XYZ file of C-alpha atoms in Angstrom:
667
model
C -35.470 -8.516 -2.192
C -37.365 -7.644 -5.342
C -38.424 -10.506 -7.618
C -35.668 -12.223 -9.585
C -36.842 -13.018 -13.066
C -35.738 -14.787 -16.193
C -36.535 -12.594 -19.208
C -38.777 -14.278 -21.739
C -40.283 -11.452 -23.776
C -38.367 -8.926 -25.814
C -39.973 -5.471 -25.647
C -39.043 -1.924 -26.486
C -36.333 -0.622 -24.179
C -37.336 2.325 -21.993
C -34.075 2.590 -20.055
C -31.822 5.638 -19.776
C -29.012 4.061 -21.864
C -29.394 3.890 -25.622
C -28.849 0.533 -27.322
C -29.036 1.619 -30.958
C -25.425 0.655 -31.599
C -25.747 -2.853 -30.309
C -29.349 -3.827 -31.018
C -28.473 -4.449 -34.661
C -25.750 -6.908 -33.757
C -27.643 -8.754 -31.049
C -30.736 -10.489 -32.270
C -31.601 -12.414 -29.145
C -30.696 -12.621 -25.503
C -30.219 -15.931 -23.779
C -30.489 -15.470 -20.039
C -30.129 -17.865 -17.184
C -32.327 -17.618 -14.081
C -30.649 -16.159 -11.041
C -30.253 -18.257 -7.936
C -32.815 -16.709 -5.585
C -30.753 -17.674 -2.565
C -27.931 -15.379 -3.637
C -27.506 -12.083 -1.841
C -25.925 -8.881 -3.143
C -22.752 -9.640 -1.165
C -22.363 -13.367 -1.711
C -19.435 -15.620 -0.868
C -18.830 -18.925 -2.525
C -16.197 -21.026 -0.820
C -14.367 -22.272 -3.867
C -11.472 -24.628 -4.012
C -8.176 -22.813 -4.361
C -6.897 -25.416 -6.784
C -9.591 -24.847 -9.391
C -8.974 -25.695 -13.021
C -6.784 -22.908 -14.407
C -7.636 -23.564 -18.030
C -11.371 -23.095 -17.411
C -10.686 -19.936 -15.485
C -8.546 -18.529 -18.280
C -11.256 -19.349 -20.790
C -13.912 -17.634 -18.700
C -11.744 -14.557 -18.198
C -11.133 -14.300 -21.931
C -14.834 -14.637 -22.730
C -15.733 -11.988 -20.166
C -13.270 -9.541 -21.696
C -14.594 -10.172 -25.204
C -18.203 -9.920 -24.063
C -17.698 -6.437 -22.651
C -17.847 -4.947 -26.143
C -20.821 -7.010 -27.320
C -22.973 -7.532 -24.244
C -25.730 -4.952 -24.007
C -26.027 -3.213 -20.650
C -29.777 -2.820 -20.147
C -29.898 -0.553 -17.110
C -28.323 2.627 -15.877
C -24.836 2.223 -14.450
C -25.965 3.947 -11.268
C -28.257 0.957 -10.665
C -25.309 -1.427 -10.401
C -24.769 -2.929 -6.976
C -21.103 -3.404 -7.872
C -18.807 -2.164 -10.619
C -19.023 -2.743 -14.351
C -16.607 -5.659 -14.706
C -16.783 -8.208 -11.949
C -13.991 -10.358 -13.366
C -11.296 -7.709 -13.002
C -9.145 -7.377 -9.924
C -8.176 -3.788 -9.218
C -5.425 -2.648 -6.911
C -5.817 1.127 -7.044
C -8.278 3.926 -7.728
C -7.155 4.070 -11.355
C -8.899 0.802 -12.034
C -9.794 1.502 -15.655
C -6.201 2.089 -16.691
C -4.968 -0.827 -14.639
C -7.563 -3.105 -16.204
C -6.356 -2.282 -19.677
C -2.698 -2.605 -18.737
C -2.850 -5.605 -16.478
C -5.299 -7.777 -18.391
C -2.911 -8.201 -21.298
C -0.024 -8.986 -18.969
C -2.113 -11.429 -17.041
C -3.209 -13.310 -20.149
C 0.396 -13.566 -21.296
C 1.499 -15.012 -17.989
C -1.427 -17.202 -17.040
C 0.441 -20.236 -18.284
C 3.286 -19.571 -15.885
C 1.011 -19.048 -12.896
C -1.094 -22.104 -13.683
C 1.791 -24.546 -13.881
C 1.807 -25.174 -10.145
C -0.456 -24.571 -7.182
C 0.850 -23.299 -3.871
C 0.650 -26.733 -2.280
C 2.950 -28.243 -4.918
C 5.774 -25.800 -4.251
C 8.521 -26.443 -1.758
C 8.653 -24.608 1.560
C 11.001 -21.853 0.404
C 8.972 -21.091 -2.710
C 5.733 -21.115 -0.720
C 7.261 -18.622 1.685
C 8.351 -16.354 -1.185
C 4.964 -16.459 -2.913
C 2.911 -15.764 0.219
C 5.189 -13.080 1.632
C 5.361 -11.182 -1.671
C 1.588 -11.451 -2.198
C 0.884 -10.117 1.289
C 3.497 -7.384 0.991
C 2.093 -6.218 -2.351
C -1.484 -6.209 -1.053
C -0.535 -4.045 1.926
C 2.174 -1.679 0.753
C 2.631 -1.650 -3.029
C 0.271 -0.834 -5.891
C 0.396 -0.403 -9.654
C 3.779 -0.434 -11.362
C 5.636 -0.714 -8.054
C 4.277 -4.221 -7.493
C 5.339 -5.379 -10.951
C 8.809 -3.916 -10.396
C 9.142 -5.699 -7.055
C 8.179 -9.025 -8.634
C 10.701 -8.461 -11.419
C 13.460 -7.787 -8.862
C 12.706 -10.989 -6.955
C 12.647 -12.995 -10.178
C 16.034 -11.544 -11.075
C 17.404 -12.537 -7.665
C 16.090 -16.075 -8.175
C 17.817 -16.117 -11.541
C 21.144 -15.071 -9.985
C 20.760 -17.885 -7.450
C 20.172 -20.373 -10.300
C 16.700 -21.158 -8.963
C 14.361 -22.182 -11.831
C 11.276 -20.960 -9.968
C 9.753 -17.648 -11.081
C 6.939 -15.545 -9.682
C 4.089 -14.562 -12.027
C 4.850 -11.070 -13.282
C 1.313 -9.746 -12.740
C -0.307 -9.021 -9.394
C -3.409 -10.995 -10.336
C -1.304 -14.016 -11.318
C 0.672 -13.792 -8.067
C -2.490 -13.757 -5.961
C -3.900 -16.647 -7.979
C -0.800 -18.755 -7.380
C -0.831 -17.943 -3.661
C -4.492 -18.897 -3.411
C -5.194 -15.363 -2.306
C -7.753 -14.845 -5.060
C -10.070 -17.450 -3.524
C -10.957 -14.971 -0.768
C -12.857 -12.775 -3.204
C -13.687 -15.101 -6.085
C -17.283 -15.403 -4.870
C -18.030 -11.682 -4.905
C -20.600 -11.064 -7.611
C -22.279 -8.112 -9.227
C -25.999 -7.673 -9.705
C -27.998 -5.063 -11.576
C -31.402 -3.674 -10.688
C -34.132 -2.839 -13.173
C -34.827 0.884 -13.067
C -38.502 0.237 -13.833
C -39.675 -2.600 -11.564
C -36.551 -2.915 -9.346
C -36.135 -6.624 -10.052
C -32.622 -7.944 -9.305
C -30.739 -9.756 -12.086
C -27.409 -11.479 -12.315
C -25.172 -9.313 -14.471
C -24.934 -12.008 -17.167
C -28.696 -12.637 -17.218
C -29.977 -9.070 -17.379
C -32.595 -8.471 -20.112
C -32.522 -5.599 -22.564
C -35.674 -4.056 -21.097
C -38.124 -4.494 -18.248
C -40.159 -7.726 -18.485
C -42.304 -7.286 -15.367
C -45.980 -7.939 -16.227
C -47.064 -5.692 -13.334
C -45.135 -2.718 -14.653
C -46.120 -3.323 -18.270
C -49.801 -3.567 -17.409
C -50.151 -0.988 -14.645
C -46.907 1.051 -14.525
C -46.400 -0.013 -10.908
C -42.878 -0.246 -9.473
C -42.774 -3.505 -7.563
C -40.674 -4.501 -4.597
C -40.861 -7.459 -2.240
C -40.971 -4.913 0.592
C -44.587 -4.269 -0.379
C -45.456 -7.665 1.103
C -44.364 -6.563 4.585
C -47.376 -5.399 6.573
C -45.271 -3.141 8.791
C -43.505 -1.438 5.868
C -44.716 2.106 5.162
C -43.760 2.713 1.547
C -43.757 6.505 2.037
C -42.246 6.867 5.498
C -39.601 4.174 4.957
C -38.385 5.359 1.550
C -35.127 7.295 1.657
C -34.652 10.308 -0.598
C -31.141 10.327 -2.024
C -29.723 13.848 -1.495
C -27.100 13.347 -4.199
C -29.708 13.010 -6.954
C -32.280 15.240 -5.271
C -29.996 18.244 -4.717
C -26.977 18.074 -7.014
C -27.888 15.916 -10.014
C -31.469 17.181 -9.839
C -32.107 20.802 -8.925
C -28.569 22.177 -9.374
C -28.438 20.887 -12.939
C -32.033 21.896 -13.676
C -31.501 25.480 -12.514
C -28.413 25.960 -14.667
C -30.255 24.640 -17.710
C -33.100 27.088 -17.021
C -30.724 30.073 -16.734
C -29.160 29.157 -20.067
C -32.567 28.631 -21.715
C -33.830 31.992 -20.399
C -30.740 33.788 -21.693
C -29.460 34.750 -18.239
C -26.198 32.906 -18.960
C -24.586 32.819 -22.388
C -21.215 31.707 -23.756
C -19.596 35.068 -23.039
C -20.663 34.951 -19.408
C -19.462 31.372 -19.085
C -15.982 32.432 -20.165
C -16.039 35.333 -17.675
C -17.187 32.971 -14.907
C -14.331 30.593 -15.695
C -11.796 33.394 -15.559
C -13.112 34.537 -12.174
C -12.362 31.178 -10.529
C -9.385 29.908 -12.495
C -7.168 30.060 -9.381
C -9.617 28.677 -6.835
C -8.015 26.459 -4.142
C -10.359 23.761 -2.814
C -10.054 21.471 0.205
C -8.827 17.954 -0.665
C -12.275 16.322 -0.630
C -13.836 18.717 -3.148
C -13.572 18.175 -6.906
C -12.204 20.961 -9.058
C -14.193 21.869 -12.163
C -11.123 22.766 -14.195
C -12.314 24.379 -17.430
C -15.821 22.904 -17.410
C -17.542 26.201 -16.633
C -16.326 27.831 -19.851
C -17.299 24.712 -21.827
C -20.897 24.792 -20.587
C -20.694 22.221 -17.759
C -20.316 19.084 -19.906
C -20.438 15.592 -18.403
C -20.759 16.835 -14.832
C -20.756 14.261 -12.046
C -22.466 14.671 -8.702
C -19.305 15.612 -6.803
C -18.634 18.313 -9.417
C -22.150 19.681 -9.011
C -21.498 19.673 -5.267
C -18.385 21.820 -5.729
C -20.326 24.077 -8.079
C -23.098 24.658 -5.534
C -20.966 25.176 -2.442
C -17.861 26.930 -3.802
C -18.078 28.206 -7.359
C -21.654 29.461 -7.723
C -21.678 31.900 -4.750
C -18.581 33.531 -6.235
C -19.420 33.778 -9.938
C -23.221 34.094 -10.103
C -23.409 37.321 -8.120
C -22.511 39.421 -11.168
C -24.320 37.170 -13.652
C -27.852 36.605 -12.366
C -30.365 39.311 -11.513
C -30.399 39.989 -7.766
C -33.785 38.269 -7.048
C -32.713 35.109 -8.869
C -29.310 35.177 -7.170
C -30.805 35.555 -3.693
C -33.182 32.711 -4.431
C -30.272 30.482 -5.540
C -28.316 31.275 -2.363
C -31.245 29.880 -0.341
C -30.621 26.558 -2.097
C -26.853 26.825 -1.497
C -27.397 27.512 2.206
C -29.708 24.499 2.459
C -26.978 22.318 0.940
C -24.470 23.712 3.440
C -26.678 22.681 6.324
C -27.752 19.304 4.974
C -24.462 17.839 3.750
C -22.626 18.078 7.051
C -21.358 14.659 8.174
C -22.560 15.584 11.651
C -25.770 17.618 11.804
C -27.867 18.970 14.642
C -31.621 19.330 14.763
C -31.094 23.074 14.445
C -29.138 22.541 11.202
C -31.947 20.400 9.812
C -34.573 23.026 10.594
C -32.498 25.835 9.077
C -31.882 23.796 5.945
C -35.570 22.986 5.624
C -36.553 26.648 5.895
C -34.013 27.558 3.210
C -35.484 24.948 0.863
C -38.988 26.233 1.551
C -37.938 29.766 0.623
C -36.153 28.470 -2.452
C -39.187 26.569 -3.719
C -41.491 29.530 -3.061
C -39.095 31.798 -4.926
C -38.968 29.442 -7.919
C -42.762 29.562 -8.075
C -42.763 33.349 -8.481
C -39.537 33.962 -10.430
C -39.799 31.251 -13.106
C -42.391 29.581 -15.270
C -44.281 26.850 -13.496
C -42.832 24.175 -15.790
C -39.614 24.515 -13.762
C -41.314 22.993 -10.729
C -40.906 19.234 -10.662
C -41.642 16.308 -8.343
C -37.944 16.399 -7.450
C -38.424 19.877 -5.949
C -41.386 18.581 -3.973
C -39.078 15.949 -2.490
C -36.852 18.758 -1.142
C -39.459 19.303 1.539
C -39.235 15.649 2.605
C -35.463 15.716 3.186
C -35.969 17.019 6.717
C -38.013 13.989 7.741
C -35.565 11.671 5.979
C -32.673 13.067 8.018
C -34.664 12.906 11.249
C -35.485 9.247 10.581
C -32.198 8.042 9.096
C -29.517 10.506 10.206
C -26.876 12.516 8.297
C -26.849 12.133 4.543
C -23.362 10.556 4.521
C -24.986 7.381 5.817
C -27.101 6.714 2.737
C -26.483 9.055 -0.192
C -25.220 7.402 -3.357
C -21.952 9.157 -4.072
C -19.975 5.920 -3.983
C -22.269 4.330 -6.566
C -21.601 7.142 -9.022
C -18.095 5.833 -9.669
C -18.249 2.658 -11.750
C -16.343 -0.219 -10.261
C -15.756 1.417 -6.887
C -18.076 -0.903 -4.966
C -16.607 -4.107 -6.358
C -13.036 -2.912 -5.807
C -13.778 -1.699 -2.304
C -15.553 -4.917 -1.352
C -12.684 -7.070 -2.589
C -10.102 -5.031 -0.714
C -12.224 -5.065 2.446
C -12.626 -8.834 2.295
C -8.918 -9.363 1.693
C -8.019 -7.245 4.720
C -10.630 -8.949 6.912
C -9.653 -12.529 6.057
C -5.942 -12.105 5.472
C -5.012 -13.389 8.935
C -7.159 -16.529 8.623
C -5.744 -17.122 5.161
C -2.173 -17.106 6.498
C -2.988 -19.381 9.444
C -4.703 -21.893 7.187
C -1.730 -22.093 4.837
C 1.002 -22.101 7.460
C -0.319 -25.131 9.302
C 0.166 -27.621 6.436
C 3.458 -25.910 5.605
C 4.759 -26.748 9.116
C 6.285 -23.274 9.139
C 4.765 -21.628 12.175
C 8.103 -19.931 12.778
C 7.293 -17.754 9.767
C 4.043 -16.552 11.307
C 5.670 -13.595 13.052
C 6.813 -12.280 9.677
C 3.464 -12.841 7.962
C 1.604 -11.318 10.907
C 3.192 -7.949 10.125
C 1.454 -8.041 6.751
C -1.947 -8.953 8.159
C -2.293 -6.211 10.766
C -2.412 -2.476 10.415
C 0.701 -1.785 12.420
C 2.672 -0.078 9.645
C 3.971 3.241 10.649
C 5.807 5.742 12.132
C 8.571 7.231 14.089
C 6.908 9.480 16.591
C 6.013 8.975 20.218
C 2.310 9.611 19.997
C 0.474 11.053 22.921
C -2.326 9.444 24.833
C -5.357 8.699 22.688
C -7.459 6.494 24.973
C -8.612 9.624 26.815
C -9.960 11.147 23.615
C -13.457 12.622 23.931
C -15.416 13.451 20.811
C -17.545 16.014 22.635
C -14.513 17.821 24.060
C -12.811 17.801 20.659
C -15.838 19.378 18.951
C -16.180 21.949 21.721
C -12.498 22.903 21.572
C -12.862 24.612 18.184
C -15.857 26.718 19.227
C -15.563 27.415 22.957
C -12.720 29.860 23.550
C -13.171 29.678 27.320
C -12.050 26.041 27.161
C -8.318 25.690 27.914
C -6.565 24.120 24.924
C -2.762 24.000 24.900
C -2.096 21.544 22.068
C -1.186 18.414 24.012
C -4.752 17.185 24.465
C -5.569 13.668 23.182
C -6.266 13.165 19.508
C -8.513 10.649 17.812
C -7.038 7.310 16.770
C -7.591 8.233 13.114
C -4.830 10.831 13.494
C -2.329 8.431 15.016
C 0.411 7.555 14.570
C 1.663 10.801 13.092
C 4.150 10.500 10.263
C 6.877 12.917 11.260
C 10.046 14.013 9.548
C 13.491 14.074 11.211
C 14.163 16.676 13.870
C 14.912 20.145 12.539
C 15.548 23.625 13.895
C 12.657 26.044 13.998
C 13.396 29.420 12.307
C 14.235 32.082 14.880
C 11.275 34.431 14.402
C 8.863 31.451 14.419
C 10.601 29.999 17.468
C 10.045 33.300 19.302
C 6.330 32.942 18.526
C 6.400 29.447 20.034
C 8.003 30.657 23.271
C 5.443 33.457 23.556
C 2.662 30.949 22.953
C 3.790 28.706 25.812
C 4.069 31.724 28.102
C 0.471 32.688 27.281
C -0.951 29.159 27.239
C 0.574 28.151 30.588
C 0.274 31.668 32.057
C 3.925 31.703 33.031
C 6.055 34.590 31.729
C 9.113 32.885 33.261
C 9.156 30.221 30.551
C 12.445 30.867 28.759
C 13.868 30.349 25.302
C 17.313 29.997 23.760
C 18.078 33.727 23.940
C 17.353 33.833 27.690
C 19.584 32.866 30.566
C 18.820 29.266 31.469
C 17.851 28.989 35.118
C 15.271 26.979 37.015
C 12.433 28.172 34.790
C 10.946 25.836 32.160
C 12.928 25.869 28.919
C 11.549 25.691 25.371
C 13.936 24.025 22.926
C 13.893 24.897 19.224
C 13.746 21.331 17.908
C 10.549 20.357 16.076
C 9.308 17.409 14.035
C 7.388 18.519 10.962
C 4.278 16.565 9.979
C 3.192 16.198 6.365
C -0.506 15.994 7.199
C -2.859 15.205 10.039
C -6.251 13.516 9.785
C -8.802 14.668 12.350
C -12.031 12.655 12.239
C -11.801 12.260 8.469
C -10.769 15.836 7.691
C -7.215 16.132 6.395
C -5.031 19.197 6.944
C -1.704 19.974 5.284
C 0.849 22.744 5.184
C 1.169 24.894 2.086
C 4.953 24.563 1.839
C 5.800 22.205 -0.995
C 2.148 21.530 -1.878
C -0.590 23.041 -4.023
C -2.221 24.536 -0.947
C -5.212 22.182 -0.829
C -6.022 21.455 2.797
C -3.984 24.389 4.140
C -6.708 27.054 4.313
C -8.624 27.026 7.582
C -10.778 29.122 9.872
C -10.451 29.466 13.662
C -12.035 31.571 16.400
C -10.164 34.290 18.288
C -11.235 36.765 20.957
C -11.125 40.404 19.953
C -9.893 43.160 22.246
C -13.504 44.220 22.653
C -14.307 40.764 24.063
C -16.250 39.605 21.000
C -15.346 36.476 19.068
C -14.422 36.486 15.396
C -13.499 33.704 12.983
C -10.267 34.445 11.131
C -9.098 32.753 7.937
C -5.495 31.593 7.704
C -3.054 29.544 5.684
C -1.206 26.691 7.401
C 2.497 27.005 6.609
C 3.397 23.660 8.179
C 2.284 21.236 10.881
C 4.718 20.195 13.577
C 5.154 18.291 16.827
C 6.999 19.870 19.759
C 7.842 18.431 23.182
C 7.518 20.698 26.194
C 6.558 20.099 29.813
C 6.247 22.955 32.326
C 7.689 22.563 35.804
C 5.030 21.015 38.016
C 5.321 23.294 41.012
C 1.675 23.892 41.771
C -1.801 22.650 40.940
C -1.865 25.176 38.101
C 0.404 22.975 36.010
C -1.126 19.620 36.772
C -1.871 18.190 33.383
C -2.802 14.558 32.667
C -1.749 14.877 29.046
C 1.526 14.264 27.283
C 4.386 16.690 26.804
C 3.949 16.262 23.062
C 2.111 19.201 21.471
C 0.723 19.229 17.925
C 0.580 22.649 16.294
C -0.048 24.354 12.982
C 2.037 27.406 12.165
C -0.502 29.706 10.499
C -0.376 33.018 8.710
C -3.671 34.866 9.217
C -5.239 36.953 6.459
C -6.137 40.526 7.302
C -9.884 40.949 7.454
C -11.859 43.814 5.925
C -14.928 45.765 6.911
C -16.536 44.973 3.548
C -19.628 42.834 4.210
C -21.122 43.017 0.725
C -20.566 39.292 0.131
C -22.016 38.214 3.478
C -25.346 37.277 1.879
C -23.816 34.400 -0.066
C -21.625 33.210 2.812
C -18.425 34.598 1.279
C -15.871 36.585 3.286
C -13.793 39.300 1.634
C -10.148 39.387 2.824
C -7.076 41.445 2.115
C -4.365 39.798 0.082
C -1.829 40.096 2.898
C -1.178 38.605 6.326
C -1.080 39.946 9.849
C 2.296 40.189 11.537
C 3.326 36.840 12.985
C 3.037 36.499 16.757
C 2.142 33.850 19.325
C -1.315 33.497 17.745
C 0.378 32.041 14.676
C 0.906 28.922 16.802
C -2.449 27.150 16.615
C -3.220 23.820 18.317
C -4.816 21.554 15.714
C -7.735 21.039 18.115
C -8.700 24.679 17.552
C -9.276 24.379 13.778
C -12.911 25.276 13.154
C -13.555 24.772 9.430
C -11.896 24.198 6.096
C -11.977 27.063 3.619
C -11.870 27.464 -0.156
C -9.876 30.485 -1.362
C -10.404 32.429 -4.584
C -8.293 35.283 -5.946
C -10.475 38.326 -6.514
C -9.909 41.717 -8.110
C -12.167 44.639 -7.239
C -13.531 47.209 -9.653
C -10.631 49.461 -8.589
C -8.175 46.722 -9.640
C -7.214 45.868 -6.042
C -6.255 42.268 -5.294
C -8.376 40.608 -2.621
C -9.157 37.101 -1.440
C -12.574 35.478 -1.243
C -12.969 32.845 1.472
C -15.810 30.315 1.366
C -16.124 28.353 4.653
C -17.140 24.743 4.036
C -18.534 22.001 6.291
C -15.865 20.129 8.248
C -15.912 16.351 8.267
C -16.440 14.679 11.606
C -16.336 10.884 11.188
C -16.012 8.953 14.426
């Protein structure tokens, strides 16, 4: 760990955050030295029955200090979130902090009147069960409503006991807060990389080594086996998206290639873009000049928006050069990359950097662009970029919230066992155990998953010679499926299903409802619709009743000529169907379940127009092929996710632009 220092000298601040507003009000900084034995993720086993009045006082001081304490370093340098004294229960932590802090302060007196050990058995049971239930199932206003209902029931029963009306107060009374009370936040100096406690951080760097020599110091320098160059990871988030993507746009604006009028036209061209769920929409930011862009927005700009809108804005040489950078990002940001992907991405970055040298003034070239050529070695040494890029640290407070939730889930079982023993209520353990395990869910008989093979799953979407019928095992991340009640399949779609089974099992004798039922296998028309399915971290949904995000996909099919082509389609709905062919020969021997998981897909008609092939964009007709058995697609066959943009040609003909995007594969 880098040196931990107590600031003693006040010098001019050279950090990225301005302190002009607060430097006038703060004349001195009193800092306490940081315990050098503390780690970034530190636990302090504190007594559950700590003094409530002191805790309330500390909480109040922390809230007041937020507006007066100067933050000396960039927020991206924070190991955890901005306020370590706030307990969040959802992604909307900023709003919840403002709403819940006031409620908590108003009700601290109620929650501090008694500790869990002083309550009787019934009240202990109520407090613990509600706290566990809220932590597992309910968030935000729903938790407060549940507590209010229980308090009302207690009132009807003439019981004087009341639960604290805030989630934080409830967890404090249950002793649940002690699990995460030792989680602390540290900040790192952006100059010398020294680690400070959040309360003891100086206004500027005080390292004598940096002040005298401009050297960035780290304790890792003391290790004889540490190669400072070879062992330093380049963060692709800053290197690619917050670095070059932003720098190139600023250069185009400065050179007059993009002006306000073109920005408005670019916004209009993509106003109806439909992105996959894990990509951030830019909204109206293009027309406004890309203000306050975060890294995930720059990522969406590079991969989806820019190939569509820059083609008619930039001169062709500059546009082709930019597409080299886009293609490199497409190769590098895959969650699962091959050595071939790394080499292709590296070559694209080489061509991009060479093009920048000839197309622009040399002042555009920066050390950050030089680091592009080291990304290949970084990925060879440390793996895919999802393992170390800093996207999670871009969102203030995410790390602290995530760490608290992770710790609560990990230690919830031990917490219950420790409390139940002195309560002499082991009979209640079966109830509490349902809140401490992840066994919440659904109503479907899921097929075998312990035979799941990651290699076979990845091959299924690309190798058309591999037999895939739809009942092959799925990853545990997809199970259990949340299905809706049984429903009838529409007739024309049901006919497609029967034809699919006949083709998949190579048995034209498979019959449907309109056929005479005999000894042949029968396909019923009952299905269970599925809202969504998660396959190795990639979520897919049907377009019916949604905004379409997650419903656009790409899959391979064999042409009549024998060649393979990737078609783009729109998932109408996902469904589960049970069917088992008659096992009369070795042809039908199948170790898998009778439960099949399908997507009913409408496929866009393709065009012969390849003018957008350079930028990795496919031009489609704004209409679908006739539905047939190929509209029934096993979810194993989904190749990629796709972004869709409405497009109008110069002849005022409506088309669709499809931008294939990397598919997540977390395992």
